[in-house]
Amino acid sequence: MLYYVFVAPFVITILYMILFVTFKLMGFRNIPYEMFMSSPILLDDDKVIATKSEHFKNYLLSINPAMYKHKVSNDHDIIDRQLFIKKYTNSILSVDKKYAKMLDDYVIKCNKLLDKYPIFGRYKWNFMMSINNLEQNMPFTLDQYIIIPKVMLESIYENYKHGHFKTDFINTLIHEQIHIIQRFNQDKFDKFYLDYYKHFLLRKYNDMIPPILDKKYMSNPDSNNSIWLYRIKGEVYIPLLIYENGKIKSNAYNIDNFNDIIDLDRYKYDLGYKYDISFYHPNEVFACEMSGYIVSNMTSNICDKFIKTL
């Protein structure tokens, strides 16, 4: 018995050291979960998005360190993953009280347009506010929250305080709420996509992104950590949102020859899609189409029928 009392602490210490070294060697995509437990986004009640959110965790793990500096502004290039996570989570705040009434009034307008779709009534409108040029000051979603840049809220507020409502912002809110619904019904959406977008959509891409592409991949949390393959002119392509030469653009890379690149922002016109359709992921294509139909009081029989089955 005394043997186990003396030996046990040494065994535990050795196992701890093995686990520590293993995590160090596994690379930036395998961060120990404890690192997230120190993030204010997970602990501070004023900044909680979703405690222990797998979506948020997996999204942060998917970001290549080469993209850190493009995801959140900083005085210098961020290369340390823990510093990046801290900077990222500290850049998401509770919405200033100044904008609360404005958002409430906008939600009322959105709900009037969404009344015929029961699925929207089952998901609350939850908002947070971003600073520090987070995600290039674009609105996006994490878990069940819509994140809106403070600079955008201030711009919208300048019109709101004079009694003006922006149709584009109503469209944006509905678009982002669609992403929330997609996230919690992704399997059903995926099945729908394979039929509705069969003229270009092939299947999900389950391999690791090639490093040459990953280092410029501007991952979007609204894609729910998935990438699809497109079939274009008989060839298979990997569609990606990328950041290159100071610009964000949508490209498709031939899976067998990465030098064969198609500009999706141009190609989408060949398929009849409009300028305001983001074409690098079916979640974006659908959210753009559906929010456009709703705000314009138009209908799409196929999309309407699908949404009403959720």
XYZ file of C-alpha atoms in Angstrom, residues 200-205 209-210 213 217-220 223 226-232 235-242 249-255 258 260-265 267 278-282 285:
50
model
C -22.420 24.216 -59.242
C -22.231 22.522 -55.815
C -20.442 19.170 -55.601
C -19.798 18.063 -52.011
C -18.097 19.101 -48.791
C -14.310 19.283 -48.777
C -6.718 23.173 -46.661
C -3.389 23.125 -48.529
C -4.117 28.484 -49.646
C -7.844 31.993 -46.315
C -10.105 34.634 -44.742
C -12.245 32.139 -42.833
C -15.758 33.268 -41.960
C -19.486 29.071 -42.819
C -16.940 23.984 -43.517
C -15.738 24.291 -47.100
C -17.537 22.951 -50.144
C -16.275 21.932 -53.561
C -17.700 23.496 -56.714
C -17.881 21.952 -60.166
C -17.069 24.587 -62.759
C -13.423 20.730 -63.200
C -13.428 20.576 -59.394
C -12.555 23.772 -57.505
C -12.080 24.822 -53.876
C -13.997 28.097 -53.311
C -12.490 30.366 -50.673
C -12.780 33.873 -49.321
C -9.205 35.149 -49.312
C -12.052 38.509 -52.676
C -13.738 35.238 -53.586
C -11.619 32.801 -55.597
C -12.001 29.185 -56.654
C -8.825 27.082 -56.964
C -8.619 24.020 -59.189
C -8.133 21.114 -56.795
C -3.797 25.832 -57.642
C -5.883 27.643 -62.163
C -7.948 30.312 -60.397
C -11.486 31.486 -61.118
C -12.717 34.845 -59.855
C -16.058 33.919 -58.299
C -17.124 37.567 -58.093
C -18.153 33.908 -62.521
C -21.495 36.305 -51.865
C -20.594 33.205 -53.843
C -17.824 31.394 -51.968
C -20.032 29.233 -49.704
C -23.639 27.972 -49.991
C -25.383 32.302 -51.289
